[in-house]
Short mmCIF file of C-alpha atoms in Angstrom, two decimals:
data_model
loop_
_atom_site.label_atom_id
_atom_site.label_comp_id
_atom_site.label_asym_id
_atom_site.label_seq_id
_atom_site.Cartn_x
_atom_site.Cartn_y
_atom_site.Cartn_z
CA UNK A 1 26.03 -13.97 18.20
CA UNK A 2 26.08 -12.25 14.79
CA UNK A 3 23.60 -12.16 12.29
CA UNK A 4 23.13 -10.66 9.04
CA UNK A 5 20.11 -8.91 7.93
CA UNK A 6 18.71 -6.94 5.07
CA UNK A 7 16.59 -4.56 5.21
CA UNK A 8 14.04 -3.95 1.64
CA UNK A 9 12.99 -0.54 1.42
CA UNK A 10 10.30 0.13 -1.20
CA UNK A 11 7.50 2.70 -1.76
CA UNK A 12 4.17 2.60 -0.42
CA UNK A 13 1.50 1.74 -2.94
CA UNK A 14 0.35 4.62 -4.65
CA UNK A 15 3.20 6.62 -4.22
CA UNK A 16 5.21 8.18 -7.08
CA UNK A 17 7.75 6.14 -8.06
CA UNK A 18 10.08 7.68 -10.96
CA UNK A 19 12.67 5.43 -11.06
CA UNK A 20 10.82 2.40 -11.75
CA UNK A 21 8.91 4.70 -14.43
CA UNK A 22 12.22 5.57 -15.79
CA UNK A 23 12.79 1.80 -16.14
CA UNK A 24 9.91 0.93 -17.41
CA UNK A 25 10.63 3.92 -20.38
CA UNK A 26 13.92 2.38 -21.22
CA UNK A 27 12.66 -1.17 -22.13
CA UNK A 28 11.76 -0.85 -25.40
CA UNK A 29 15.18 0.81 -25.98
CA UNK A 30 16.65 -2.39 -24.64
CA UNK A 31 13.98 -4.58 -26.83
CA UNK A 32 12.27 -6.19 -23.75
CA UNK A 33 8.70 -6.37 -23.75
CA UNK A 34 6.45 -8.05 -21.20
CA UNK A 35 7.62 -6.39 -18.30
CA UNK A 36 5.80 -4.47 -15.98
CA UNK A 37 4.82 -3.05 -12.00
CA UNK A 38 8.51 -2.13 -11.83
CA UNK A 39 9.06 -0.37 -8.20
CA UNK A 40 12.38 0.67 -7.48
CA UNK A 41 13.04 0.78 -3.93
CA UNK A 42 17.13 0.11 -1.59
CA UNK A 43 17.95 -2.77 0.20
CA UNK A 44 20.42 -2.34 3.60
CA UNK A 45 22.37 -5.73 4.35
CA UNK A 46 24.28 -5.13 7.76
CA UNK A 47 25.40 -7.16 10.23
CA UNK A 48 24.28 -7.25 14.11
CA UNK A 49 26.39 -8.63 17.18
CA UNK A 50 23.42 -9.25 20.14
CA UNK A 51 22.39 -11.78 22.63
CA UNK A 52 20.28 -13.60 20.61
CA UNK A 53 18.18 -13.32 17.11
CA UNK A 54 15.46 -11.27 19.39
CA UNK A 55 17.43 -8.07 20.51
CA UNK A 56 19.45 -8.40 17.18
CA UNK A 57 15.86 -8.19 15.22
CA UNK A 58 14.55 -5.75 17.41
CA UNK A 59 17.61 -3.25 16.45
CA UNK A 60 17.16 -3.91 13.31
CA UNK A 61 13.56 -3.13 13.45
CA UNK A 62 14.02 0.55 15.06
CA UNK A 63 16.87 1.58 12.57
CA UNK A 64 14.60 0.23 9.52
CA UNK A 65 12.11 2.20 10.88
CA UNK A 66 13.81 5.36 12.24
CA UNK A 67 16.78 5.37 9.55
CA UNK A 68 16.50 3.44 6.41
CA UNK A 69 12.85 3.98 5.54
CA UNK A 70 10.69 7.29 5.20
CA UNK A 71 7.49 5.38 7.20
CA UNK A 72 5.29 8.55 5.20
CA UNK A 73 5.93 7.23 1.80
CA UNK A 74 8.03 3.33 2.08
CA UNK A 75 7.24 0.27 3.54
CA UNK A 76 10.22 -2.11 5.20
CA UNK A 77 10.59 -5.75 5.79
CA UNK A 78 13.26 -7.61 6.96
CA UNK A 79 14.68 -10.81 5.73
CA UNK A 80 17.52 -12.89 8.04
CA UNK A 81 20.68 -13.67 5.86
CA UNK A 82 21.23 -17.89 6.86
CA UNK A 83 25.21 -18.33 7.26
CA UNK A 84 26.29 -15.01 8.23
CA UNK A 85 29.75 -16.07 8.81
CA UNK A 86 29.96 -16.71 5.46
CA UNK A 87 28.26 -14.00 3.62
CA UNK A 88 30.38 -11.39 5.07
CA UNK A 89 33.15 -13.33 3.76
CA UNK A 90 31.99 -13.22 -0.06
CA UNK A 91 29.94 -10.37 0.45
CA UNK A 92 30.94 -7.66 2.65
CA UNK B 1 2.35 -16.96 -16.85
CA UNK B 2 3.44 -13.90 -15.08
CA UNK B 3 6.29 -14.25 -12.39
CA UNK B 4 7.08 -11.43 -9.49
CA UNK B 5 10.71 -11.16 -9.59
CA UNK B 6 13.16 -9.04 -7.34
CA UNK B 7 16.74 -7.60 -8.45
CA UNK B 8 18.81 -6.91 -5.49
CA UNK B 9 21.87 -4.82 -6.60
CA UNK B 10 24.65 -4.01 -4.03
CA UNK B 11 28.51 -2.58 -4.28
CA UNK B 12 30.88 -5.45 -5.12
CA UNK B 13 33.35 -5.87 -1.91
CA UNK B 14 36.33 -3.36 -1.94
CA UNK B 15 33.92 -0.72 -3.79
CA UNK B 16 33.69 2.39 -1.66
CA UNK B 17 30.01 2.19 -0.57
CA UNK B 18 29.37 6.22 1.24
CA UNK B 19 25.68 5.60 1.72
CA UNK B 20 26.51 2.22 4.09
CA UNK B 21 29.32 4.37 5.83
CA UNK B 22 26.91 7.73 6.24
CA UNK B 23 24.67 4.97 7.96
CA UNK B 24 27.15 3.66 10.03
CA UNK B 25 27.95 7.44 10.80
CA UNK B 26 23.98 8.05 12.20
CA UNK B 27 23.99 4.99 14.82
CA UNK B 28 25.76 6.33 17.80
CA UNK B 29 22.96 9.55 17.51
CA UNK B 30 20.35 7.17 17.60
CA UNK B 31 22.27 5.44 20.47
CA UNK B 32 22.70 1.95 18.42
CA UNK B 33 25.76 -0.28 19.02
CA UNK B 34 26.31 -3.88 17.32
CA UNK B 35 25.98 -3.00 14.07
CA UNK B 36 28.27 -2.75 11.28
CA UNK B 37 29.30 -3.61 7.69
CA UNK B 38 26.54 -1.89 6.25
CA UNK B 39 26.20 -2.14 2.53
CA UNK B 40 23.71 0.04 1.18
CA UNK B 41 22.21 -1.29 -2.52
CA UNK B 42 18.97 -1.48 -4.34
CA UNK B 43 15.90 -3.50 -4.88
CA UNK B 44 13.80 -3.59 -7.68
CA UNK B 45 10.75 -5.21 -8.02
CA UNK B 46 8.72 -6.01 -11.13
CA UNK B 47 6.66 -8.61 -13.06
CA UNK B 48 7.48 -10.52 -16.18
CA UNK B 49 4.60 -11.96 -18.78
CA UNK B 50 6.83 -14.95 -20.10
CA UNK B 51 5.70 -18.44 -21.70
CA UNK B 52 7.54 -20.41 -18.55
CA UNK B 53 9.88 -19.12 -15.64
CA UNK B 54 13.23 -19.85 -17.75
CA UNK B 55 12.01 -17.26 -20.07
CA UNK B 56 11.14 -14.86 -17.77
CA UNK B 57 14.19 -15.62 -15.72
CA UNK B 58 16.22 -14.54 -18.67
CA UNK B 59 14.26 -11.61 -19.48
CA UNK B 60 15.12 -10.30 -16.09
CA UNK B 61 19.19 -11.37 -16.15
CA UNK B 62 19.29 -9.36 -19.27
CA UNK B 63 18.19 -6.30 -17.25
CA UNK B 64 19.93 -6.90 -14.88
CA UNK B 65 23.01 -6.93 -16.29
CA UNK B 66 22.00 -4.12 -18.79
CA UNK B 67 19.86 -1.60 -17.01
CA UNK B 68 19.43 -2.25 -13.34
CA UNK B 69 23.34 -2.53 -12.24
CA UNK B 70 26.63 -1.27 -13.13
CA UNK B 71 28.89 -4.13 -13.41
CA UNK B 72 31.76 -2.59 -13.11
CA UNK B 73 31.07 -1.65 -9.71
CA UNK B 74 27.81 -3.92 -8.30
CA UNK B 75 27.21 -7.39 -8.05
CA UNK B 76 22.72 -8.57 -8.31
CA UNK B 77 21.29 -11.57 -7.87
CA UNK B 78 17.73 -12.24 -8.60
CA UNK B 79 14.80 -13.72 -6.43
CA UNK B 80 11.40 -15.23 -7.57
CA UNK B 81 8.94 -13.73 -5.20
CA UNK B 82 6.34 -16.70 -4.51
CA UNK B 83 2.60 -16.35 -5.25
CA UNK B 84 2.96 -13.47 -7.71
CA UNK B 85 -0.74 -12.13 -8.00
CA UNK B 86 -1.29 -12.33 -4.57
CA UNK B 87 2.10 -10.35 -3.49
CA UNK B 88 0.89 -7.72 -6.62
CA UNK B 89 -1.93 -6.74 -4.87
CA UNK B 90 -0.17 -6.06 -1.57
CA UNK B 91 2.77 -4.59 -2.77
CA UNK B 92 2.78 -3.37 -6.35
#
């Protein structure tokens, strides 16, 4: 089966984030006001062919946590993509 | 009220995306098979103080469109993340 995943990549509280600080220092350029806690982080959407939604998690798991994240300084989760037939069509 | 929203900005389909393919390139090392179309994007994160969710919905389209992506070359959409205060103090 196939099944697509993405992966949200974001820094650890307390870590230095300077692109959400860059955000934040354009918004009043913009004219926005009442925005705030911006954290700028990536998000991975991929697709996996396994056995079942198990093994395909659990690769998705070790290359989240081995690839697409710096485990020092971001936290990961992992959110299943319903109708992955579908969103590779419109989105891939 | 204040809402949690989340931005997540990827490469429109047929836009060269080198950060999905260098991932794509790192899975045989780490001995991974079944898994492919890799898109690599962004997520951001952030809270908007807003008389009602429309509001604050439209706050964050604007920046969307304006700061966070290039629409020329990246598609967003935009997520409510549920239970705002709570997920602040956990995440932000």
């Amino acid at each position: 089966m196939e099944i697509r995943f993405a992966v949200n990549v974001r820094p650890k509280p307390g870590i230095l984030d300077p692109q959400g600080r860059a955000v934040e220092g354009s918004l009043g350029h913009l004219g926005i006001s009442g925005v705030g806690e911006v954290r700028v982080g990536r998000r991975i959407e991929l697709t996996v062919t396994a056995d079942d939604e198990a093994s395909a998690r659990a690769v998705v798991d070790r290359l989240a946590a081995e690839l697409l994240s710096n485990p020092l300084i971001e936290a990961y989760d992992v959110e299943v993509l319903e109708g992955a037939s579908s969103l590779m069509s419109t989105r891939a």
